[in-house]
CSV table of N, CA and C in Angstrom, one decimal:
chain,number,residue,atom,x,y,z
A,289,GLY,N,0.8,-1.2,0.1
A,289,GLY,CA,0.1,0.0,0.0
A,289,GLY,C,0.7,1.3,0.1
A,290,SER,N,0.2,2.2,-0.1
A,290,SER,CA,0.9,3.7,-0.1
A,290,SER,C,0.7,4.2,1.3
A,291,PHE,N,1.8,4.6,1.9
A,291,PHE,CA,1.9,5.2,3.1
A,291,PHE,C,2.3,6.7,3.3
A,292,PRO,N,2.0,7.4,4.0
A,292,PRO,CA,2.2,8.8,4.3
A,292,PRO,C,3.9,8.7,4.8
A,293,PRO,N,4.5,9.9,4.6
A,293,PRO,CA,5.9,9.8,4.9
A,293,PRO,C,6.1,10.0,6.4
A,294,PHE,N,6.0,8.9,7.0
A,294,PHE,CA,6.1,8.9,8.5
A,294,PHE,C,7.6,9.4,9.1
A,295,GLU,N,8.5,9.4,8.2
A,295,GLU,CA,9.8,9.7,8.5
A,295,GLU,C,9.8,11.3,8.8
A,296,ASP,N,8.9,12.1,8.3
A,296,ASP,CA,9.0,13.4,8.4
A,296,ASP,C,8.5,13.8,10.0
A,297,VAL,N,8.1,13.0,10.8
A,297,VAL,CA,7.7,13.1,11.9
A,297,VAL,C,8.6,12.7,13.1
A,298,VAL,N,9.5,12.0,12.6
A,298,VAL,CA,10.7,11.5,13.7
A,298,VAL,C,11.8,12.4,13.7
A,299,PRO,N,11.8,13.0,14.8
A,299,PRO,CA,12.9,13.9,15.4
A,299,PRO,C,14.3,13.5,14.9
A,300,LYS,N,15.0,14.3,14.3
A,300,LYS,CA,16.3,13.9,13.6
A,300,LYS,C,17.6,14.6,14.6
A,301,ASP,N,17.2,15.6,15.4
A,301,ASP,CA,18.3,16.2,15.9
A,301,ASP,C,18.5,15.9,17.4
A,302,LEU,N,18.3,14.7,17.8
A,302,LEU,CA,18.3,14.5,19.2
A,302,LEU,C,20.0,14.2,19.7
A,303,ASP,N,20.3,15.0,20.5
A,303,ASP,CA,21.6,14.8,20.9
A,303,ASP,C,22.1,14.1,22.4
A,304,ARG,N,21.0,13.6,23.0
A,304,ARG,CA,21.0,13.0,24.4
A,304,ARG,C,20.6,11.7,24.2
A,305,LYS,N,21.3,10.8,24.5
A,305,LYS,CA,21.0,9.3,24.5
A,305,LYS,C,21.4,8.6,25.6
A,306,ALA,N,20.6,7.7,26.1
A,306,ALA,CA,20.7,6.7,27.2
A,306,ALA,C,20.4,5.3,26.7
A,307,ILE,N,21.2,4.4,27.2
A,307,ILE,CA,21.0,2.9,27.2
A,307,ILE,C,20.3,2.5,28.4
A,308,ILE,N,19.3,1.8,28.4
A,308,ILE,CA,18.5,1.5,29.7
A,308,ILE,C,18.1,-0.1,29.5
A,309,ALA,N,18.2,-0.9,30.6
A,309,ALA,CA,17.8,-2.2,30.6
A,309,ALA,C,16.3,-2.2,30.5
A,310,THR,N,15.8,-3.0,29.6
A,310,THR,CA,14.0,-2.8,29.2
A,310,THR,C,13.3,-3.3,30.4
A,311,GLU,N,13.7,-4.3,31.0
A,311,GLU,CA,12.8,-4.8,32.2
A,311,GLU,C,13.1,-4.0,33.5
A,312,ALA,N,14.3,-3.5,33.8
A,312,ALA,CA,14.4,-2.5,34.9
A,312,ALA,C,13.6,-1.2,34.7
A,313,LEU,N,13.7,-0.6,33.4
A,313,LEU,CA,12.7,0.6,33.2
A,313,LEU,C,11.4,0.3,33.3
A,314,HIS,N,10.9,-0.8,32.7
A,314,HIS,CA,9.4,-1.3,32.9
A,314,HIS,C,9.1,-1.3,34.2
A,315,ARG,N,9.8,-2.1,35.1
A,315,ARG,CA,9.3,-2.2,36.5
A,315,ARG,C,9.2,-0.8,37.3
A,316,ALA,N,10.4,0.0,36.9
A,316,ALA,CA,10.4,1.2,37.6
A,316,ALA,C,9.4,2.2,37.3
A,317,ILE,N,8.9,2.3,35.9
A,317,ILE,CA,7.8,3.1,35.4
A,317,ILE,C,6.6,2.7,35.9
A,318,ARG,N,6.4,1.3,36.0
A,318,ARG,CA,5.2,0.6,36.7
A,318,ARG,C,4.9,1.0,37.9
A,319,ARG,N,6.0,1.1,38.8
A,319,ARG,CA,5.8,1.5,40.2
A,319,ARG,C,5.7,3.0,40.4
A,320,ALA,N,6.5,3.7,39.6
A,320,ALA,CA,6.0,5.1,39.5
A,320,ALA,C,4.6,5.5,39.1
A,321,HIS,N,4.0,4.9,38.2
A,321,HIS,CA,2.7,4.9,37.7
A,321,HIS,C,1.6,4.8,38.8
A,322,LEU,N,2.1,4.0,39.7
A,322,LEU,CA,1.1,3.7,40.9
A,322,LEU,C,0.9,4.9,41.7
A,323,MET,N,1.8,5.8,41.6
A,323,MET,CA,1.9,7.1,42.5
A,323,MET,C,1.2,8.3,41.7
A,324,THR,N,0.5,8.1,40.7
A,324,THR,CA,-0.1,9.2,39.8
A,324,THR,C,-1.6,8.9,39.9
A,325,ASN,N,-2.2,10.1,39.8
A,325,ASN,CA,-3.7,10.3,39.5
A,325,ASN,C,-4.2,11.1,38.3
A,326,GLU,N,-5.5,11.3,38.5
A,326,GLU,CA,-5.9,12.2,37.1
A,326,GLU,C,-5.1,13.5,37.1
A,327,GLU,N,-5.1,14.2,38.1
A,327,GLU,CA,-4.3,15.5,37.9
A,327,GLU,C,-2.8,15.5,37.8
A,328,SER,N,-2.3,14.4,38.4
A,328,SER,CA,-0.6,14.4,38.0
A,328,SER,C,-0.4,13.0,37.4
A,329,ARG,N,-0.8,13.1,36.3
A,329,ARG,CA,-0.5,11.7,35.4
A,329,ARG,C,0.8,11.4,34.9
A,330,GLY,N,1.7,12.3,34.9
A,330,GLY,CA,3.0,12.2,34.3
A,330,GLY,C,4.1,11.9,35.4
A,331,VAL,N,5.1,11.3,35.0
A,331,VAL,CA,6.2,10.8,35.9
A,331,VAL,C,7.5,11.8,35.3
A,332,ARG,N,8.3,12.1,36.3
A,332,ARG,CA,9.3,13.1,35.9
A,332,ARG,C,10.7,12.0,35.9
A,333,LEU,N,11.3,12.1,34.8
A,333,LEU,CA,12.5,11.4,34.5
A,333,LEU,C,13.8,12.5,34.4
A,334,VAL,N,14.6,12.2,35.3
A,334,VAL,CA,15.9,13.0,35.4
A,334,VAL,C,17.0,12.3,34.9
A,335,PHE,N,17.7,12.5,33.8
A,335,PHE,CA,18.8,11.9,33.2
A,335,PHE,C,20.0,12.6,33.6
A,336,ASP,N,21.0,12.0,34.4
A,336,ASP,CA,22.1,12.8,35.0
A,336,ASP,C,23.3,11.6,35.1
A,337,GLY,N,24.1,11.5,34.4
A,337,GLY,CA,25.3,10.7,34.5
A,337,GLY,C,25.0,9.3,34.1
A,338,ASP,N,25.0,8.5,35.0
A,338,ASP,CA,25.0,7.0,34.7
A,338,ASP,C,23.5,6.5,35.5
A,339,VAL,N,22.6,7.5,36.0
A,339,VAL,CA,21.4,7.3,36.7
A,339,VAL,C,20.3,7.8,36.0
A,340,LEU,N,19.3,7.3,36.1
A,340,LEU,CA,18.0,7.8,35.7
A,340,LEU,C,17.0,7.8,36.9
A,341,GLN,N,16.7,8.9,37.4
A,341,GLN,CA,15.9,9.1,38.5
A,341,GLN,C,14.4,9.2,38.0
A,342,ILE,N,13.5,8.4,38.5
A,342,ILE,CA,12.1,8.3,38.0
A,342,ILE,C,11.2,8.9,39.4
A,343,THR,N,10.7,10.0,39.4
A,343,THR,CA,9.7,10.4,40.4
A,343,THR,C,8.1,10.8,40.0
A,344,SER,N,7.3,10.4,40.9
A,344,SER,CA,6.0,10.7,40.7
A,344,SER,C,5.3,11.0,42.1
A,345,ARG,N,4.1,11.8,41.9
A,345,ARG,CA,3.5,12.2,43.3
A,345,ARG,C,2.0,12.3,43.0
A,346,ALA,N,1.3,11.8,43.9
A,346,ALA,CA,-0.1,12.0,44.0
A,346,ALA,C,-0.4,12.6,45.3
A,347,PRO,N,-1.0,13.6,45.5
A,347,PRO,CA,-1.3,14.1,46.9
A,347,PRO,C,-1.9,13.2,47.9
A,348,GLU,N,-3.0,12.6,47.5
A,348,GLU,CA,-3.7,11.7,48.5
A,348,GLU,C,-2.9,10.3,48.6
A,349,THR,N,-2.2,9.9,47.6
A,349,THR,CA,-1.6,8.6,47.8
A,349,THR,C,-0.2,8.6,48.3
A,350,GLY,N,0.6,9.5,47.6
A,350,GLY,CA,2.1,9.5,48.1
A,350,GLY,C,3.0,9.8,47.1
A,351,GLU,N,4.0,9.3,47.3
A,351,GLU,CA,5.1,9.9,46.0
A,351,GLU,C,6.0,8.5,45.9
A,352,ALA,N,6.6,8.6,44.9
A,352,ALA,CA,7.5,7.6,44.3
A,352,ALA,C,8.8,8.2,43.9
A,353,GLU,N,10.0,7.4,44.3
A,353,GLU,CA,11.2,7.7,43.7
A,353,GLU,C,12.1,6.7,43.4
A,354,ILE,N,12.4,6.3,42.2
A,354,ILE,CA,13.1,5.0,41.9
A,354,ILE,C,14.3,5.5,40.9
A,355,GLU,N,15.4,4.9,41.1
A,355,GLU,CA,16.5,5.2,40.5
A,355,GLU,C,16.9,3.9,39.4
A,356,VAL,N,17.5,4.0,38.2
A,356,VAL,CA,17.5,3.1,37.4
A,356,VAL,C,19.0,3.3,36.7
A,357,PRO,N,19.9,2.5,36.7
A,357,PRO,CA,21.3,2.7,36.1
A,357,PRO,C,21.0,2.7,34.6
A,358,ILE,N,21.6,3.6,34.0
A,358,ILE,CA,21.7,3.8,32.4
A,358,ILE,C,23.2,3.9,32.1
A,359,GLU,N,23.3,3.7,30.7
A,359,GLU,CA,24.7,3.7,30.2
A,359,GLU,C,24.9,4.6,28.9
A,360,GLY,N,25.8,5.1,28.9
A,360,GLY,CA,26.1,6.1,27.6
A,360,GLY,C,25.4,7.3,27.6
A,361,PHE,N,24.9,8.0,28.6
A,361,PHE,CA,24.2,9.1,28.6
A,361,PHE,C,25.1,10.3,28.2
A,362,THR,N,24.7,11.0,26.9
A,362,THR,CA,25.6,12.0,26.4
A,362,THR,C,24.8,13.2,26.7
A,363,GLY,N,25.4,14.3,27.0
A,363,GLY,CA,24.8,15.6,27.3
A,363,GLY,C,24.7,15.9,28.7
A,364,ASP,N,24.2,17.2,29.0
A,364,ASP,CA,24.0,17.8,30.3
A,364,ASP,C,22.7,17.1,31.1
A,365,ARG,N,22.7,17.2,32.2
A,365,ARG,CA,21.3,16.8,33.1
A,365,ARG,C,20.3,17.2,32.3
A,366,LEU,N,19.2,16.3,32.2
A,366,LEU,CA,17.9,16.6,31.5
A,366,LEU,C,16.7,16.1,32.4
A,367,GLU,N,15.7,16.9,32.5
A,367,GLU,CA,14.7,16.6,33.4
A,367,GLU,C,13.5,16.8,32.3
A,368,ILE,N,12.5,15.9,32.3
A,368,ILE,CA,11.6,15.6,31.3
A,368,ILE,C,10.5,14.8,31.9
A,369,GLY,N,9.1,15.1,31.6
A,369,GLY,CA,7.9,14.6,32.0
A,369,GLY,C,7.3,13.8,30.8
A,370,PHE,N,6.8,12.5,31.2
A,370,PHE,CA,6.1,11.6,30.2
A,370,PHE,C,4.9,11.0,31.0
A,371,ASN,N,3.9,10.6,30.1
A,371,ASN,CA,2.8,9.9,30.6
A,371,ASN,C,3.4,8.3,30.6
A,372,PRO,N,3.3,7.9,32.0
A,372,PRO,CA,4.0,6.6,32.2
A,372,PRO,C,3.3,5.4,31.4
A,373,VAL,N,2.0,5.6,30.9
A,373,VAL,CA,1.2,4.7,30.1
A,373,VAL,C,1.9,4.5,28.8
A,374,TYR,N,2.3,5.6,28.3
A,374,TYR,CA,2.9,5.4,26.9
A,374,TYR,C,4.4,4.8,26.8
A,375,ILE,N,5.0,5.1,27.9
A,375,ILE,CA,6.3,4.5,28.0
A,375,ILE,C,6.1,3.0,28.3
A,376,MET,N,5.2,2.6,29.0
A,376,MET,CA,5.0,1.2,29.3
A,376,MET,C,4.3,0.5,28.1
A,377,ASP,N,3.6,1.2,27.4
A,377,ASP,CA,3.0,0.5,26.0
A,377,ASP,C,4.1,0.3,24.9
A,378,ALA,N,5.3,1.1,25.0
A,378,ALA,CA,6.4,0.8,23.9
A,378,ALA,C,7.2,-0.2,24.6
A,379,LEU,N,7.4,-0.3,25.9
A,379,LEU,CA,8.3,-1.5,26.5
A,379,LEU,C,7.6,-2.8,26.5
A,380,LYS,N,6.5,-2.9,26.4
A,380,LYS,CA,5.9,-4.2,26.4
A,380,LYS,C,6.0,-4.8,25.1
A,381,VAL,N,6.0,-4.2,23.9
A,381,VAL,CA,6.3,-4.8,22.8
A,381,VAL,C,7.8,-4.9,22.3
A,382,THR,N,8.6,-4.5,23.0
A,382,THR,CA,10.1,-4.4,22.6
A,382,THR,C,10.6,-5.9,22.9
A,383,ASN,N,11.5,-6.3,22.1
A,383,ASN,CA,11.9,-7.8,22.1
A,383,ASN,C,13.4,-7.8,22.4
A,384,THR,N,13.9,-6.8,23.0
A,384,THR,CA,15.4,-6.6,23.3
A,384,THR,C,15.7,-6.2,24.7
A,385,ASP,N,16.8,-6.9,25.3
A,385,ASP,CA,17.0,-6.6,26.6
A,385,ASP,C,17.3,-5.0,27.0
A,386,GLU,N,17.7,-4.3,25.9
A,386,GLU,CA,18.2,-2.9,26.3
A,386,GLU,C,17.3,-1.9,25.1
A,387,ILE,N,16.9,-0.9,25.8
A,387,ILE,CA,16.4,0.2,24.7
A,387,ILE,C,17.4,1.3,24.7
A,388,THR,N,17.1,2.3,23.7
A,388,THR,CA,17.8,3.5,23.7
A,388,THR,C,16.7,4.7,23.7
A,389,ILE,N,16.8,5.4,24.6
A,389,ILE,CA,15.9,6.9,24.6
A,389,ILE,C,16.8,8.0,24.1
A,390,GLU,N,16.4,8.5,23.2
A,390,GLU,CA,17.0,9.7,22.8
A,390,GLU,C,16.2,11.0,22.8
A,391,LEU,N,16.7,12.1,23.2
A,391,LEU,CA,16.2,13.2,23.6
A,391,LEU,C,17.0,14.6,23.2
A,392,LYS,N,16.2,15.7,23.1
A,392,LYS,CA,16.9,16.8,22.9
A,392,LYS,C,16.6,18.0,23.9
A,393,LYS,N,15.5,18.1,24.3
A,393,LYS,CA,14.9,19.2,25.4
A,393,LYS,C,13.8,18.6,26.2
A,394,SER,N,13.6,19.4,27.3
A,394,SER,CA,12.3,18.7,28.0
A,394,SER,C,11.0,19.1,27.4
A,395,GLU,N,10.9,20.0,26.5
A,395,GLU,CA,9.8,20.2,25.8
A,395,GLU,C,9.6,19.7,24.5
A,396,LYS,N,10.5,19.1,24.0
A,396,LYS,CA,10.6,18.3,22.8
A,396,LYS,C,10.3,16.8,22.7
A,397,PRO,N,9.8,16.3,21.7
A,397,PRO,CA,9.4,14.7,21.6
A,397,PRO,C,10.9,13.9,21.8
A,398,GLY,N,10.7,12.7,22.3
A,398,GLY,CA,11.7,11.8,22.4
A,398,GLY,C,11.5,10.5,21.8
A,399,LEU,N,12.5,9.8,21.6
A,399,LEU,CA,12.5,8.5,20.8
A,399,LEU,C,12.8,7.4,21.7
A,400,ILE,N,12.2,6.2,21.7
A,400,ILE,CA,12.7,5.0,22.3
A,400,ILE,C,13.0,4.0,21.1
A,401,ARG,N,14.1,3.6,21.0
A,401,ARG,CA,14.5,2.6,20.0
A,401,ARG,C,14.9,1.2,20.5
A,402,SER,N,14.4,0.2,19.9
A,402,SER,CA,14.8,-1.0,20.3
A,402,SER,C,15.3,-1.9,19.1
A,403,GLY,N,16.5,-2.3,19.0
A,403,GLY,CA,16.9,-3.0,17.9
A,403,GLY,C,17.0,-2.1,16.6
A,404,ASN,N,16.9,-2.8,15.6
A,404,ASN,CA,17.0,-1.8,14.3
A,404,ASN,C,15.6,-1.4,13.7
A,405,ASN,N,14.5,-2.2,14.1
A,405,ASN,CA,13.2,-1.9,13.4
A,405,ASN,C,12.3,-1.3,14.4
A,406,PHE,N,12.4,-0.9,15.6
A,406,PHE,CA,11.6,-0.5,16.4
A,406,PHE,C,12.0,1.2,16.9
A,407,VAL,N,11.0,2.0,16.3
A,407,VAL,CA,11.2,3.6,16.7
A,407,VAL,C,9.7,4.0,17.3
A,408,TYR,N,9.7,4.6,18.5
A,408,TYR,CA,8.6,4.9,19.1
A,408,TYR,C,8.9,6.5,19.5
A,409,ILE,N,8.0,7.4,19.0
A,409,ILE,CA,8.0,8.8,19.3
A,409,ILE,C,7.1,8.9,20.6
A,410,ILE,N,7.7,9.7,21.5
A,410,ILE,CA,7.1,9.9,22.9
A,410,ILE,C,6.8,11.5,23.2
A,411,MET,N,5.9,11.8,23.4
A,411,MET,CA,5.8,13.3,23.5
A,411,MET,C,5.8,13.6,25.1
A,412,PRO,N,6.4,14.7,25.4
A,412,PRO,CA,6.6,15.1,26.9
A,412,PRO,C,5.3,15.8,27.4
A,413,VAL,N,5.1,15.6,28.8
A,413,VAL,CA,3.9,16.3,29.5
A,413,VAL,C,4.4,17.3,30.3
A,414,SER,N,3.7,18.5,30.5
A,414,SER,CA,4.2,19.4,31.5
A,414,SER,C,3.9,18.8,32.9
A,415,LEU,N,4.9,19.1,33.7
A,415,LEU,CA,4.7,18.9,35.2
A,415,LEU,C,4.5,19.8,36.1
A,416,SER,N,4.3,20.8,35.6
A,416,SER,CA,4.3,22.1,36.5
A,416,SER,C,2.9,22.2,37.3
């Protein structure tokens, strides 16, 4: 069939990358997701050196703070918010032990890559 040029929406200038164990990230995001509610749907991801810190907070439930080791993070510290459901959706269908997250800025979309054939665009959410 004829498909639209989807390559046009894939960000190409992403200069920050991190390699993360798929299962460890999935478990951490799932735990952080438990501490979200309708008002605070997002989880905060802070990429800094060799650690990814994931935090979430719901006033009536509590808060979560989980650290996941990462490899090869390039660039300065980056703080970004995502809807945890969208991250978990991507991680459920990957079939590799590691994924790569590529980012530019906290207000720009990111990519989750797994192997050579899986690219998932994820839009950030505001955590203010």
